[in-house]
PDB file of C-alpha atoms in Angstrom:
ATOM      1  CA  GLN A   1      -0.604  -5.801  -3.814  1.00  0.00           C
ATOM      2  CA  VAL A   2       3.103  -5.237  -2.533  1.00  0.00           C
ATOM      3  CA  GLN A   3       6.223  -5.353  -4.303  1.00  0.00           C
ATOM      4  CA  LEU A   4       9.626  -5.411  -2.947  1.00  0.00           C
ATOM      5  CA  VAL A   5      12.629  -4.786  -5.314  1.00  0.00           C
ATOM      6  CA  GLU A   6      15.955  -5.167  -4.434  1.00  0.00           C
ATOM      7  CA  SER A   7      18.932  -3.550  -5.926  1.00  0.00           C
ATOM      8  CA  GLY A   8      22.729  -3.056  -5.430  1.00  0.00           C
ATOM      9  CA  GLY A   9      23.999  -6.558  -5.605  1.00  0.00           C
ATOM     10  CA  ASP A  10      27.386  -7.059  -7.463  1.00  0.00           C
ATOM     11  CA  LEU A  11      30.575  -8.939  -7.596  1.00  0.00           C
ATOM     12  CA  VAL A  12      33.125  -7.299  -5.114  1.00  0.00           C
ATOM     13  CA  GLN A  13      36.680  -8.396  -3.679  1.00  0.00           C
ATOM     14  CA  PRO A  14      37.109  -9.424  -0.243  1.00  0.00           C
ATOM     15  CA  GLY A  15      37.418  -6.460   2.008  1.00  0.00           C
ATOM     16  CA  GLY A  16      35.259  -4.520  -0.181  1.00  0.00           C
ATOM     17  CA  SER A  17      31.721  -2.902   0.432  1.00  0.00           C
ATOM     18  CA  LEU A  18      28.294  -3.031  -1.023  1.00  0.00           C
ATOM     19  CA  ARG A  19      25.076  -1.163  -0.229  1.00  0.00           C
ATOM     20  CA  LEU A  20      21.912  -3.065  -0.939  1.00  0.00           C
ATOM     21  CA  ALA A  21      18.753  -1.279  -1.126  1.00  0.00           C
ATOM     22  CA  CYS A  22      14.828  -2.554  -1.075  1.00  0.00           C
ATOM     23  CA  VAL A  23      11.820  -0.488  -2.132  1.00  0.00           C
ATOM     24  CA  ALA A  24       8.345  -1.312  -1.282  1.00  0.00           C
ATOM     25  CA  SER A  25       5.553  -0.265  -3.688  1.00  0.00           C
ATOM     26  CA  GLY A  26       1.798  -0.821  -4.293  1.00  0.00           C
ATOM     27  CA  ARG A  27      -1.104  -0.275  -2.230  1.00  0.00           C
ATOM     28  CA  PHE A  28      -0.580  -0.497   1.494  1.00  0.00           C
ATOM     29  CA  PHE A  29      -1.128   1.366   4.728  1.00  0.00           C
ATOM     30  CA  MET A  30       2.537   1.389   5.989  1.00  0.00           C
ATOM     31  CA  THR A  31       5.411  -1.060   6.441  1.00  0.00           C
ATOM     32  CA  SER A  32       6.373  -2.664   9.805  1.00  0.00           C
ATOM     33  CA  THR A  33       9.643  -4.683  10.434  1.00  0.00           C
ATOM     34  CA  MET A  34      11.752  -4.792   7.375  1.00  0.00           C
ATOM     35  CA  ALA A  35      14.598  -7.303   6.901  1.00  0.00           C
ATOM     36  CA  TRP A  36      17.487  -8.649   5.004  1.00  0.00           C
ATOM     37  CA  TYR A  37      17.973 -12.551   4.572  1.00  0.00           C
ATOM     38  CA  ARG A  38      20.466 -14.502   2.534  1.00  0.00           C
ATOM     39  CA  GLN A  39      20.649 -17.819   0.978  1.00  0.00           C
ATOM     40  CA  VAL A  40      23.269 -20.069  -0.717  1.00  0.00           C
ATOM     41  CA  PRO A  41      22.499 -23.252  -2.673  1.00  0.00           C
ATOM     42  CA  GLY A  42      21.841 -26.010  -0.406  1.00  0.00           C
ATOM     43  CA  LYS A  43      21.290 -24.080   2.880  1.00  0.00           C
ATOM     44  CA  GLN A  44      18.380 -22.495   4.440  1.00  0.00           C
ATOM     45  CA  ARG A  45      17.691 -19.004   4.063  1.00  0.00           C
ATOM     46  CA  GLU A  46      19.160 -17.102   7.178  1.00  0.00           C
ATOM     47  CA  LEU A  47      18.293 -13.789   8.737  1.00  0.00           C
ATOM     48  CA  VAL A  48      21.024 -11.279   8.235  1.00  0.00           C
ATOM     49  CA  ALA A  49      19.489  -8.127   9.805  1.00  0.00           C
ATOM     50  CA  SER A  50      15.968  -6.808  10.828  1.00  0.00           C
ATOM     51  CA  LEU A  51      14.845  -3.337  11.722  1.00  0.00           C
ATOM     52  CA  THR A  52      11.582  -2.546  13.380  1.00  0.00           C
ATOM     53  CA  ARG A  53       9.571   0.641  12.613  1.00  0.00           C
ATOM     54  CA  GLY A  54      10.880   1.890  15.806  1.00  0.00           C
ATOM     55  CA  ASN A  55      14.516   1.451  14.478  1.00  0.00           C
ATOM     56  CA  THR A  56      15.351  -1.431  16.717  1.00  0.00           C
ATOM     57  CA  PRO A  57      17.855  -3.526  14.846  1.00  0.00           C
ATOM     58  CA  THR A  58      18.655  -7.314  15.039  1.00  0.00           C
ATOM     59  CA  TYR A  59      21.739  -8.763  13.485  1.00  0.00           C
ATOM     60  CA  ALA A  60      22.997 -12.092  13.010  1.00  0.00           C
ATOM     61  CA  ASP A  61      25.716 -12.841  15.392  1.00  0.00           C
ATOM     62  CA  SER A  62      28.024 -14.037  12.601  1.00  0.00           C
ATOM     63  CA  LEU A  63      28.385 -10.554  11.103  1.00  0.00           C
ATOM     64  CA  LYS A  64      30.585  -9.037  13.780  1.00  0.00           C
ATOM     65  CA  GLY A  65      29.496  -5.634  13.288  1.00  0.00           C
ATOM     66  CA  ARG A  66      30.299  -5.482   9.654  1.00  0.00           C
ATOM     67  CA  PHE A  67      26.718  -4.814   8.290  1.00  0.00           C
ATOM     68  CA  THR A  68      24.301  -2.055   9.109  1.00  0.00           C
ATOM     69  CA  ILE A  69      20.572  -1.872   8.372  1.00  0.00           C
ATOM     70  CA  SER A  70      18.694   1.443   8.063  1.00  0.00           C
ATOM     71  CA  ARG A  71      15.411   2.465   6.801  1.00  0.00           C
ATOM     72  CA  ASP A  72      13.660   5.551   5.225  1.00  0.00           C
ATOM     73  CA  ASP A  73       9.896   5.322   5.928  1.00  0.00           C
ATOM     74  CA  SER A  74       9.234   8.253   3.896  1.00  0.00           C
ATOM     75  CA  GLN A  75      10.417   6.276   0.825  1.00  0.00           C
ATOM     76  CA  ASN A  76       9.410   3.056   1.988  1.00  0.00           C
ATOM     77  CA  THR A  77      13.150   1.731   1.742  1.00  0.00           C
ATOM     78  CA  VAL A  78      15.519  -0.218   3.878  1.00  0.00           C
ATOM     79  CA  THR A  79      19.195  -0.599   2.956  1.00  0.00           C
ATOM     80  CA  LEU A  80      21.944  -2.950   4.091  1.00  0.00           C
ATOM     81  CA  GLN A  81      25.365  -1.561   4.301  1.00  0.00           C
ATOM     82  CA  MET A  82      27.898  -4.201   3.950  1.00  0.00           C
ATOM     83  CA  ASN A  83      31.400  -3.622   4.950  1.00  0.00           C
ATOM     84  CA  SER A  84      34.536  -5.864   5.129  1.00  0.00           C
ATOM     85  CA  LEU A  85      32.980  -8.371   2.866  1.00  0.00           C
ATOM     86  CA  GLU A  86      34.339 -11.931   3.005  1.00  0.00           C
ATOM     87  CA  PRO A  87      33.897 -14.945   0.417  1.00  0.00           C
ATOM     88  CA  GLU A  88      31.420 -16.481   3.022  1.00  0.00           C
ATOM     89  CA  ASP A  89      29.175 -13.430   2.452  1.00  0.00           C
ATOM     90  CA  THR A  90      28.368 -14.617  -1.200  1.00  0.00           C
ATOM     91  CA  ALA A  91      24.667 -15.419  -1.346  1.00  0.00           C
ATOM     92  CA  VAL A  92      21.438 -14.105  -2.723  1.00  0.00           C
ATOM     93  CA  TYR A  93      20.092 -11.441  -0.558  1.00  0.00           C
ATOM     94  CA  TYR A  94      16.443 -11.243   0.123  1.00  0.00           C
ATOM     95  CA  CYS A  95      14.338  -8.193   1.258  1.00  0.00           C
ATOM     96  CA  ASN A  96      11.455  -9.225   3.677  1.00  0.00           C
ATOM     97  CA  ALA A  97       8.868  -6.869   4.982  1.00  0.00           C
ATOM     98  CA  ASP A  98       5.885  -7.145   7.324  1.00  0.00           C
ATOM     99  CA  VAL A  99       3.265  -4.906   5.679  1.00  0.00           C
ATOM    100  CA  TRP A 100       0.163  -3.388   7.052  1.00  0.00           C
ATOM    101  CA  LEU A 101      -2.261  -3.510   3.967  1.00  0.00           C
ATOM    102  CA  THR A 102      -4.745  -1.815   6.034  1.00  0.00           C
ATOM    103  CA  ARG A 103      -5.024  -0.812   9.784  1.00  0.00           C
ATOM    104  CA  SER A 104      -5.995  -4.288  10.777  1.00  0.00           C
ATOM    105  CA  THR A 105      -4.387  -6.499   7.903  1.00  0.00           C
ATOM    106  CA  LEU A 106      -0.632  -7.458   8.231  1.00  0.00           C
ATOM    107  CA  LYS A 107       1.118  -9.507   5.650  1.00  0.00           C
ATOM    108  CA  ASN A 108       4.527 -10.751   5.009  1.00  0.00           C
ATOM    109  CA  PHE A 109       6.406 -10.137   1.745  1.00  0.00           C
ATOM    110  CA  TRP A 110       9.559 -11.389  -0.046  1.00  0.00           C
ATOM    111  CA  GLY A 111      11.490  -9.751  -2.757  1.00  0.00           C
ATOM    112  CA  GLN A 112      13.034 -11.603  -5.525  1.00  0.00           C
ATOM    113  CA  GLY A 113      16.549 -11.389  -4.300  1.00  0.00           C
ATOM    114  CA  THR A 114      19.829  -9.810  -5.470  1.00  0.00           C
ATOM    115  CA  GLN A 115      23.059 -11.713  -5.943  1.00  0.00           C
ATOM    116  CA  VAL A 116      26.173 -10.847  -3.841  1.00  0.00           C
ATOM    117  CA  ASP A 117      29.404 -12.410  -4.915  1.00  0.00           C
ATOM    118  CA  VAL A 118      32.681 -11.804  -2.886  1.00  0.00           C
ATOM    119  CA  SER A 119      35.596 -13.048  -4.740  1.00  0.00           C
ATOM    120  CA  SER A 120      39.034 -12.042  -5.972  1.00  0.00           C
TER     121      SER A 120
END
């Protein structure tokens, strides 16, 4: 049906930047809210940022303005620009999207995740 494929995860030094991207592909009418979550072993998956189709963002309070979410609906992509990265940002980052499969059917999908490691 719908596949979400993330890219951009890497090893980066503290203070560095990374840009994650997620592309939605498959058969669907259009995407709705798209989001990024992250998870570390032993902890619950947590919301990093979300962005409605109307471009209203929501960010986790802990990010202190370091991350920026954006989307390109012509390409069905959502990106996460991460600046001033800290070791505490180390996690698997997951793309999530609400997708209208048809005009009346909305479903939620997850990507497979991309690893971000922040370490010197």
